[in-house]
Amino acid sequence: MPGAAGAPGVSAPAEAPASAEAPGASAPAEAPASAGASADTSAAPTSPLLLAEIERPRSGPLRDIAATLQPEQDALVRAPLDVSVCVQGAPGTGKTAVGLHRVAYLLYAHPRRLSRAGVLVLGPNPAFLRHIAEVLPALGESGVRQSTLTALLDHGPARTTDPAPAARLKHDPRLATVLHRALHALTAAPGDADASLTVPDGSALWRVDAEAVREALAPIRTAVGDGTLPYRAGRERFRARLLALVRARAERRAGPRTAAWERRVAHGRPVRTLLDTLWPQARPEDVLRAALAQPELYAAGLLDADACEALRRPATSRARTAADLVLLDEAAGLLAHPPVFGHIVVDEAQDLSPMECRAVARRLGAAGSLTVLGDLAQGTTPWAARDWPTHLAHLGRPATAYTELTTGYRVPAPVLDLASRLLPRIAPTLRPPRSLRAEPTALATTRATDPATLAAAVRRALERPGTVAVLCAEELPVRAMLDAHGLPPTDRLAVVPAHLAKGLEFDHVVLHDPAAVRASTPRGDQLLYVALTRAVTSLHILHGGPSPLGASDRNDA
């Protein structure tokens, strides 16, 4: 992934330090904070050891997580297994630290239960997962599955892209009903179709009339229709009911039947033909293709004519988009339940769409629990969460409490204060975070974006220890500027498009042309907030117009 973590110079996910001590070593779990509660350590003294660990120059994968777990984080880590937890955390407040330590703690406290049920950690992209890959083994835990949602769905690659209106619609939770209707239409009442069954058996013919077949089918259709029974399980249950009807008639005339006879009848042509007529086999692709070919048929009362037209795709089309993969997973879940996990951690959860949330919820066992980590202010997708209660309902755990972490350990105060000026626009319900690190010289701005100024800023950053990243709207033009000045990527220097910077941190950040970052996406203010909060030691903003967010220029060139 060009320019992302994994490229030279990209450092660890941007979260606060956490403890490496044995998960069972400290006090029992406290109950997580109630919905909307804020965990604030403003009255607590700042430990010099903690600050020293945060400020130590970065290299390689995530390591700050192994420093010192803070008390407000520890209460969340040690919540009981059957309690789902949601952490709303500003940049650098320790969300990822909480999530990974919670996994280690739960595996320590419930080894048998979770070894059977499994634990899943979902990250926003492969770069993020590479950086956290060694954390759980370092805490003594292995065998935890770590994946992106796309890899988890496993429905093949996307071959094309949707226009923006179609993509937004496909992530809308109403599409779940559209797909359900399209599938349920396959098992519509037999009507005029011949629903009777005749099974030859040697010299005998065992007949089941259409009314008996319909009576056997009706409760199964109801169970599939209300979602309590997957489609394929319904087909096998219908097969078993047909076999029972034939067996009853045969046994009245010829006595008990053998297991071999039952297998032959259940899978013989007469039963198979009737099954295929009244309960045809289906693939996720078939369901999606039917729904998109005739959206007005299955979206009646849900979507207007314009929305249906935006969704429409010819039944002959085999093109797949990224949004189609989520719909295919919804259809696959209607056909058969996927494997489930006992506990799932979802990082950067605010960017999931309602349909993606449903994909996560399908993989959570009835007794399973969630650790949901995110920041509403960093929601950059068109369907990003606006509030946690609604999002948690889509994730299948509507009663989950959420806690707001507002104490920042990583981002210096001048940088965090600057970024927080965006909050009234992008997340007006959130409290502005407070940084424990004063660092008065951490922020500089320069009114220039030309290649020479960029190169000079990067060279100054490279004179200091630690990693350096140039964050920008587009990677290739900026990389070309640096190459022309003899600054190719190295182990310490990376060029990272802002949309790939989420969850990452760097000692020194040069933010090139924040106006271009803001203009690169409809949720540009949120993306700018992400870009502004990746620095641990220094942020130098190069801008071409009025100083961003009213910051005072300081030109060190």
XYZ file of C-alpha atoms in Angstrom:
557
model
C 0.000 0.000 0.000
C 1.990 2.999 -1.209
C 2.560 5.633 1.368
C 0.810 3.766 4.156
C 2.239 2.171 7.241
C 4.513 -0.580 6.207
C 6.273 1.911 3.962
C 9.547 3.136 5.437
C 9.239 5.546 8.283
C 5.662 4.864 9.294
C 5.313 4.410 13.004
C 2.829 2.946 15.417
C -0.921 3.437 15.688
C -1.663 6.664 17.435
C -2.710 5.660 20.917
C -1.597 6.138 24.465
C 0.722 3.886 26.443
C -0.532 0.830 28.247
C 0.838 -1.684 30.712
C 2.630 -4.890 29.867
C 2.107 -6.413 33.285
C 0.205 -9.689 33.594
C -3.487 -9.221 32.862
C -4.515 -10.621 36.192
C -2.175 -8.589 38.332
C -4.209 -5.620 39.459
C -7.574 -4.855 40.987
C -10.876 -6.426 39.930
C -12.814 -4.893 37.053
C -14.762 -1.765 37.653
C -18.002 -1.215 35.801
C -17.489 0.801 32.622
C -18.735 4.361 32.624
C -22.357 4.918 31.694
C -23.471 6.164 28.299
C -21.812 9.434 27.462
C -19.681 9.525 30.616
C -16.289 11.165 30.416
C -13.168 9.678 31.947
C -10.896 12.603 32.787
C -7.609 12.597 34.653
C -7.161 16.340 34.808
C -6.685 16.248 38.572
C -4.046 13.518 38.414
C -0.331 14.372 38.373
C 1.515 13.661 35.145
C 4.183 11.010 35.595
C 7.625 11.973 34.244
C 8.180 8.316 33.370
C 4.946 8.271 31.373
C 5.916 11.414 29.460
C 9.418 10.091 28.835
C 8.003 6.906 27.357
C 5.585 8.808 25.125
C 8.287 11.154 23.886
C 10.879 8.451 23.191
C 11.517 8.449 19.399
C 9.553 5.890 17.419
C 10.676 3.108 15.095
C 8.945 -0.005 13.899
C 5.658 -1.440 15.164
C 3.556 -0.307 18.078
C 5.504 -0.193 21.328
C 4.051 2.661 23.408
C 1.211 0.346 24.357
C 3.658 -1.445 26.630
C 4.384 1.479 28.917
C 1.853 2.445 31.606
C -1.864 1.704 31.546
C -3.729 4.597 33.117
C -6.483 4.101 35.739
C -9.363 5.351 33.604
C -8.278 2.910 30.874
C -7.845 0.038 33.311
C -11.495 0.179 34.374
C -12.526 -0.370 30.761
C -9.973 -3.122 30.192
C -11.306 -5.141 33.130
C -15.015 -4.955 32.352
C -16.602 -8.453 32.539
C -16.644 -10.648 29.448
C -20.407 -10.437 29.083
C -20.286 -6.614 29.068
C -19.798 -4.811 25.766
C -17.744 -1.621 25.948
C -17.656 1.430 23.691
C -14.801 3.928 23.953
C -15.187 7.355 22.374
C -11.673 8.702 22.484
C -10.006 11.801 21.136
C -6.639 11.332 19.367
C -4.005 9.860 21.657
C -6.325 9.006 24.554
C -5.585 5.285 24.503
C -8.389 3.611 22.535
C -6.223 0.955 20.922
C -4.410 0.403 24.213
C -7.746 -0.310 25.877
C -8.881 -2.661 23.117
C -5.764 -4.813 22.979
C -5.316 -4.980 26.728
C -8.963 -5.929 27.061
C -8.315 -8.867 24.733
C -5.333 -9.958 26.834
C -7.278 -9.571 30.071
C -10.307 -11.522 28.823
C -8.151 -14.329 27.446
C -6.359 -14.504 30.800
C -9.599 -14.504 32.806
C -11.667 -16.776 30.498
C -9.203 -19.008 28.625
C -11.494 -21.983 28.051
C -14.531 -20.051 26.949
C -12.654 -17.800 24.560
C -10.390 -20.528 23.212
C -13.553 -22.240 22.007
C -15.445 -19.174 20.835
C -12.465 -17.211 19.465
C -11.501 -13.551 19.562
C -11.407 -11.203 16.581
C -9.664 -7.818 16.287
C -10.895 -5.710 13.354
C -8.663 -2.871 12.189
C -9.278 -0.162 9.589
C -6.591 -1.246 7.114
C -3.699 -3.711 6.671
C -1.143 -1.057 7.642
C -2.756 -0.618 11.037
C -2.862 -4.372 11.587
C 0.825 -4.724 10.756
C 1.635 -2.238 13.489
C -0.396 -3.956 16.190
C 0.504 -7.490 15.109
C 3.150 -7.978 17.799
C 1.289 -6.388 20.698
C -0.836 -9.348 21.779
C 2.036 -11.872 21.487
C 4.100 -9.487 23.641
C 1.312 -9.617 26.212
C 1.414 -13.416 26.131
C -1.530 -13.982 23.805
C -1.458 -15.603 20.388
C -4.102 -17.155 18.207
C -6.270 -14.032 18.108
C -7.509 -13.344 14.615
C -6.633 -9.861 13.368
C -8.305 -8.738 10.162
C -9.797 -5.916 8.188
C -13.508 -6.118 7.527
C -12.939 -6.608 3.790
C -10.682 -9.608 4.421
C -13.154 -11.002 6.939
C -16.039 -10.861 4.469
C -13.988 -12.857 1.933
C -16.262 -12.321 -1.069
C -13.494 -11.672 -3.571
C -12.097 -8.412 -4.922
C -14.070 -5.416 -6.115
C -13.677 -4.901 -9.870
C -15.249 -1.478 -10.258
C -16.647 1.430 -8.280
C -20.144 2.759 -7.696
C -21.213 6.327 -8.315
C -21.424 8.093 -4.951
C -25.266 7.983 -4.709
C -25.343 4.224 -5.341
C -22.521 3.564 -2.870
C -24.314 5.507 -0.122
C -27.537 3.606 -0.780
C -25.808 0.236 -0.673
C -24.503 1.048 2.806
C -27.997 2.067 3.972
C -29.587 -0.417 6.411
C -32.777 -0.449 4.311
C -30.872 -2.575 1.802
C -30.998 -5.429 4.315
C -34.774 -5.500 3.901
C -34.465 -5.251 0.111
C -32.193 -8.316 0.031
C -34.421 -10.202 2.451
C -37.416 -9.593 0.230
C -35.505 -10.693 -2.872
C -34.536 -13.952 -1.200
C -37.948 -14.557 0.314
C -39.515 -14.169 -3.126
C -37.800 -17.406 -4.125
C -40.018 -19.304 -1.686
C -43.261 -17.563 -2.569
C -46.459 -19.572 -2.044
C -46.701 -22.348 -4.686
C -49.932 -20.921 -6.106
C -50.780 -22.762 -9.307
C -47.534 -24.739 -9.308
C -47.965 -28.468 -8.859
C -46.870 -28.956 -5.270
C -47.752 -32.638 -5.042
C -45.086 -35.309 -4.651
C -44.977 -38.848 -6.054
C -42.095 -41.153 -5.117
C -41.691 -44.511 -6.926
C -40.527 -47.279 -4.573
C -40.190 -50.602 -6.343
C -43.678 -51.539 -7.425
C -45.256 -48.943 -5.114
C -45.919 -45.229 -5.573
C -46.053 -43.068 -2.479
C -48.103 -39.901 -3.072
C -48.240 -36.711 -1.007
C -50.941 -34.289 -2.125
C -50.302 -30.591 -2.689
C -52.207 -29.530 0.416
C -49.992 -31.649 2.675
C -46.896 -30.236 0.987
C -48.119 -26.660 1.495
C -48.861 -27.355 5.159
C -45.317 -28.681 5.610
C -43.858 -25.680 3.825
C -45.808 -22.910 5.570
C -44.082 -22.857 9.004
C -40.664 -23.105 7.394
C -41.409 -20.145 5.145
C -42.505 -18.218 8.220
C -39.308 -19.045 10.140
C -37.133 -17.979 7.219
C -39.283 -14.928 6.618
C -38.872 -13.623 10.166
C -35.149 -14.334 10.175
C -35.086 -17.098 12.779
C -33.974 -19.741 10.269
C -31.359 -19.335 7.493
C -32.512 -20.067 3.973
C -30.360 -23.158 3.419
C -31.352 -24.603 6.773
C -34.963 -24.018 5.705
C -34.373 -25.971 2.514
C -32.990 -28.926 4.467
C -35.842 -28.734 6.960
C -38.308 -28.799 4.071
C -36.498 -31.824 2.656
C -36.813 -33.528 6.046
C -40.563 -32.717 6.190
C -41.124 -34.160 2.716
C -39.216 -37.288 3.701
C -41.347 -37.624 6.833
C -44.545 -37.388 4.767
C -43.364 -40.048 2.321
C -42.075 -42.296 5.119
C -45.385 -42.100 6.980
C -47.245 -43.307 3.901
C -44.719 -46.034 3.180
C -44.664 -47.347 6.740
C -48.452 -47.583 6.894
C -48.315 -49.971 3.955
C -44.928 -51.671 4.150
C -43.544 -51.301 7.674
C -40.423 -49.526 8.990
C -37.949 -48.041 6.484
C -34.172 -48.294 6.688
C -31.678 -45.441 6.888
C -30.479 -46.295 3.374
C -34.072 -46.006 2.095
C -34.431 -42.601 3.767
C -31.230 -41.306 2.162
C -32.319 -42.566 -1.247
C -35.740 -40.921 -1.018
C -34.524 -37.650 0.535
C -31.974 -37.105 -2.223
C -33.802 -38.791 -5.059
C -35.105 -37.006 -8.128
C -38.780 -36.546 -7.073
C -37.928 -34.817 -3.778
C -35.052 -32.853 -5.336
C -37.251 -31.635 -8.197
C -39.989 -30.457 -5.847
C -37.413 -28.756 -3.621
C -35.938 -26.930 -6.589
C -39.413 -25.775 -7.602
C -40.643 -24.588 -4.233
C -37.337 -23.857 -2.426
C -34.648 -23.381 -5.079
C -30.970 -23.333 -4.242
C -29.548 -19.815 -4.105
C -26.174 -18.117 -3.936
C -25.486 -14.669 -2.517
C -24.763 -13.468 -6.060
C -28.216 -14.601 -7.198
C -29.943 -12.673 -4.419
C -27.962 -9.487 -5.029
C -28.422 -9.698 -8.787
C -32.192 -10.059 -8.410
C -32.405 -7.159 -5.954
C -30.422 -4.782 -8.167
C -32.125 -5.826 -11.392
C -35.588 -4.976 -10.017
C -35.070 -2.662 -7.040
C -38.533 -1.131 -7.402
C -40.036 -4.593 -6.816
C -38.177 -5.287 -3.574
C -37.775 -1.722 -2.269
C -41.429 -0.744 -2.411
C -42.230 1.523 0.518
C -38.538 1.838 1.390
C -36.876 3.765 -1.438
C -38.227 6.327 -3.882
C -38.023 6.026 -7.654
C -34.764 7.983 -7.904
C -33.078 5.766 -5.335
C -34.264 2.630 -7.139
C -32.891 3.985 -10.400
C -29.533 4.722 -8.757
C -29.353 1.110 -7.573
C -30.514 -0.529 -10.792
C -28.065 -2.827 -12.557
C -28.758 -5.277 -15.399
C -29.176 -8.874 -14.302
C -26.452 -9.830 -16.784
C -23.856 -7.619 -15.080
C -21.075 -9.433 -13.250
C -19.270 -6.299 -12.054
C -18.598 -6.049 -8.309
C -18.040 -2.910 -6.315
C -16.734 -2.516 -2.782
C -20.276 -1.816 -1.585
C -21.478 -4.988 -3.334
C -19.160 -7.027 -1.123
C -21.039 -5.824 1.948
C -24.382 -6.637 0.315
C -23.117 -10.069 -0.675
C -22.243 -10.691 2.951
C -25.742 -9.671 4.010
C -27.195 -12.103 1.457
C -24.793 -14.841 2.546
C -25.916 -14.309 6.143
C -29.517 -14.849 5.062
C -28.544 -18.114 3.407
C -26.398 -19.499 6.242
C -24.995 -18.138 9.491
C -21.250 -17.390 9.406
C -18.851 -18.610 12.115
C -19.110 -16.483 15.246
C -16.642 -15.176 17.835
C -16.910 -14.855 21.592
C -15.437 -11.349 21.611
C -14.804 -8.811 18.854
C -12.739 -5.625 19.062
C -13.608 -3.028 16.397
C -11.103 -0.200 16.045
C -11.929 3.010 14.146
C -15.529 1.839 14.394
C -16.934 5.279 13.596
C -16.149 4.737 9.899
C -18.277 1.601 9.525
C -21.548 1.938 7.655
C -24.765 0.467 9.060
C -24.457 -2.458 6.648
C -20.839 -3.042 7.678
C -21.950 -2.946 11.309
C -24.485 -5.671 10.509
C -21.677 -7.790 9.047
C -19.804 -7.492 12.356
C -22.933 -8.244 14.387
C -23.556 -11.458 12.413
C -20.206 -12.759 13.595
C -20.882 -12.157 17.255
C -22.274 -15.115 19.161
C -25.478 -14.692 21.144
C -23.439 -14.551 24.373
C -20.516 -12.675 22.793
C -19.417 -9.138 23.557
C -17.872 -6.186 21.772
C -15.159 -3.649 22.438
C -15.950 -0.725 20.165
C -13.235 1.919 19.733
C -13.578 5.135 17.808
C -13.827 8.891 17.562
C -16.843 10.579 15.991
C -14.642 13.532 15.071
C -12.471 11.267 12.873
C -15.318 9.799 10.833
C -14.229 10.335 7.236
C -16.465 7.949 5.261
C -19.725 9.238 3.739
C -21.659 6.965 6.113
C -19.599 7.572 9.263
C -21.416 7.423 12.609
C -23.024 10.598 13.925
C -23.726 9.190 17.392
C -22.828 6.054 19.311
C -26.278 4.770 20.413
C -27.461 4.446 16.797
C -24.158 2.897 15.733
C -24.210 0.398 18.598
C -27.728 -0.640 17.630
C -26.468 -1.471 14.128
C -23.682 -3.497 15.779
C -26.292 -5.580 17.558
C -25.604 -4.304 21.068
C -27.947 -1.313 21.556
C -27.727 -1.359 25.357
C -23.940 -0.867 25.381
C -22.659 2.016 27.501
C -20.055 4.310 26.047
C -17.266 6.187 27.774
C -15.626 9.357 26.492
C -11.870 9.591 27.039
C -10.745 13.217 26.921
C -7.217 13.121 28.357
C -4.626 12.999 25.596
C -1.231 11.421 26.204
C 0.311 11.612 22.744
C -0.514 14.830 20.877
C 1.189 17.984 22.262
C -1.205 20.572 23.665
C -0.645 23.290 21.009
C -1.364 20.778 18.244
C -4.406 19.283 19.971
C -5.781 22.733 20.808
C -5.454 23.777 17.163
C -7.197 20.654 15.886
C -9.948 21.052 18.486
C -11.056 24.256 16.812
C -12.690 21.985 14.233
C -14.831 20.162 16.795
C -17.803 22.563 16.807
C -18.224 21.780 13.102
C -17.371 18.092 12.931
C -18.519 16.730 16.315
C -20.331 19.410 18.335
C -21.446 16.965 21.035
C -17.881 15.999 22.023
C -15.909 17.635 24.782
C -12.596 19.164 23.616
C -9.726 16.923 24.739
C -6.958 18.060 27.066
C -3.336 17.125 26.465
C -0.966 16.278 29.309
C 1.968 17.558 27.261
C 2.506 21.316 27.091
C 5.322 21.332 24.473
C 4.992 25.060 23.556
C 7.301 24.718 20.506
C 5.503 21.703 19.012
C 3.524 23.672 16.402
C 4.835 25.763 13.500
C 3.114 27.071 10.376
C 4.608 28.472 7.186
C 2.740 30.260 4.415
C 4.306 28.390 1.495
C 3.802 25.011 -0.187
C 6.514 25.122 -2.885
C 8.956 22.207 -3.246
C 11.922 24.075 -1.770
C 10.027 25.057 1.382
C 8.709 21.507 1.734
C 12.194 20.032 1.368
C 13.621 22.469 3.929
C 10.898 21.580 6.442
C 11.536 17.857 5.966
C 15.293 18.279 6.384
C 14.804 20.178 9.644
C 12.539 17.417 10.913
C 15.083 14.754 9.934
C 17.733 16.518 11.996
C 15.776 15.442 15.079
C 15.443 11.831 16.259
C 12.416 9.767 15.334
C 10.135 9.195 12.381
C 9.065 11.889 9.920
C 5.940 11.850 7.752
C 4.718 14.242 5.115
C 0.917 14.137 5.157
C -0.804 15.422 2.053
C -3.847 15.168 -0.176
C -2.075 13.237 -2.953
C 1.033 11.165 -2.508
C 2.668 11.130 -5.948
C 3.080 14.896 -6.526
C 4.564 15.360 -3.052
C 6.840 12.369 -3.452
C 8.076 13.857 -6.743
C 8.849 17.170 -5.005
C 10.938 15.396 -2.379
C 12.694 13.164 -4.906
C 13.700 16.252 -6.881
C 15.377 17.590 -3.721
C 17.179 14.351 -2.884
C 14.714 13.196 -0.223
C 13.406 9.755 -1.242
C 11.546 7.600 1.315
C 13.766 6.006 3.925
C 13.333 4.029 7.136
C 12.605 7.331 8.845
C 10.739 9.281 6.144
C 7.370 8.492 4.578
C 4.872 10.310 2.402
C 1.368 9.374 3.504
C -1.923 10.493 1.947
C -4.105 11.882 4.704
C -6.827 9.309 4.065
C -4.353 6.537 4.957
C -2.986 8.215 8.095
C -5.784 7.294 10.456
C -4.585 5.257 13.431
C -0.908 6.041 12.783
C 1.551 8.268 14.629
C 4.888 9.866 13.813
C 7.426 11.824 15.835
C 7.408 14.708 13.378
C 4.723 15.573 10.843
C 4.921 18.025 7.972
C 1.374 18.704 6.815
C 1.503 19.893 3.211
C -1.353 22.089 1.966
C -4.159 21.477 4.459
C -6.600 23.240 2.122
C -6.011 20.497 -0.466
C -6.521 17.841 2.209
C -9.780 19.477 3.217
C -10.951 19.719 -0.412
C -10.111 16.102 -1.249
C -13.247 14.600 0.277
C -16.780 15.676 1.204
C -15.839 15.164 4.870
C -12.719 17.257 4.518
C -12.867 18.858 7.960
C -12.822 15.411 9.563
C -9.882 14.342 7.385
C -8.002 17.518 8.289
C -8.633 16.759 11.971
C -7.050 13.334 11.461
C -4.035 14.824 9.693
C -3.506 17.471 12.366
C -3.389 14.900 15.179
C -0.760 12.400 13.995
C 2.282 14.130 15.538
C 3.935 13.146 18.821
C 6.706 15.769 18.986
C 6.211 18.392 16.288
C 3.779 19.478 13.582
C 4.831 21.872 10.835
C 1.974 23.071 8.608
C 2.773 24.364 5.125
C -0.196 26.270 3.731
C -0.756 28.434 0.697
C -3.491 30.774 1.881
C -4.706 32.246 5.147
C -3.281 30.412 8.118
C -5.403 27.324 8.831
C -7.746 27.632 11.790
C -6.213 30.965 12.708
C -2.797 29.603 13.736
C 0.051 32.106 13.858
C 2.737 31.666 11.228
C 6.180 30.717 12.389
C 8.618 30.320 9.511
C 11.745 28.460 10.539
C 13.196 28.302 7.046
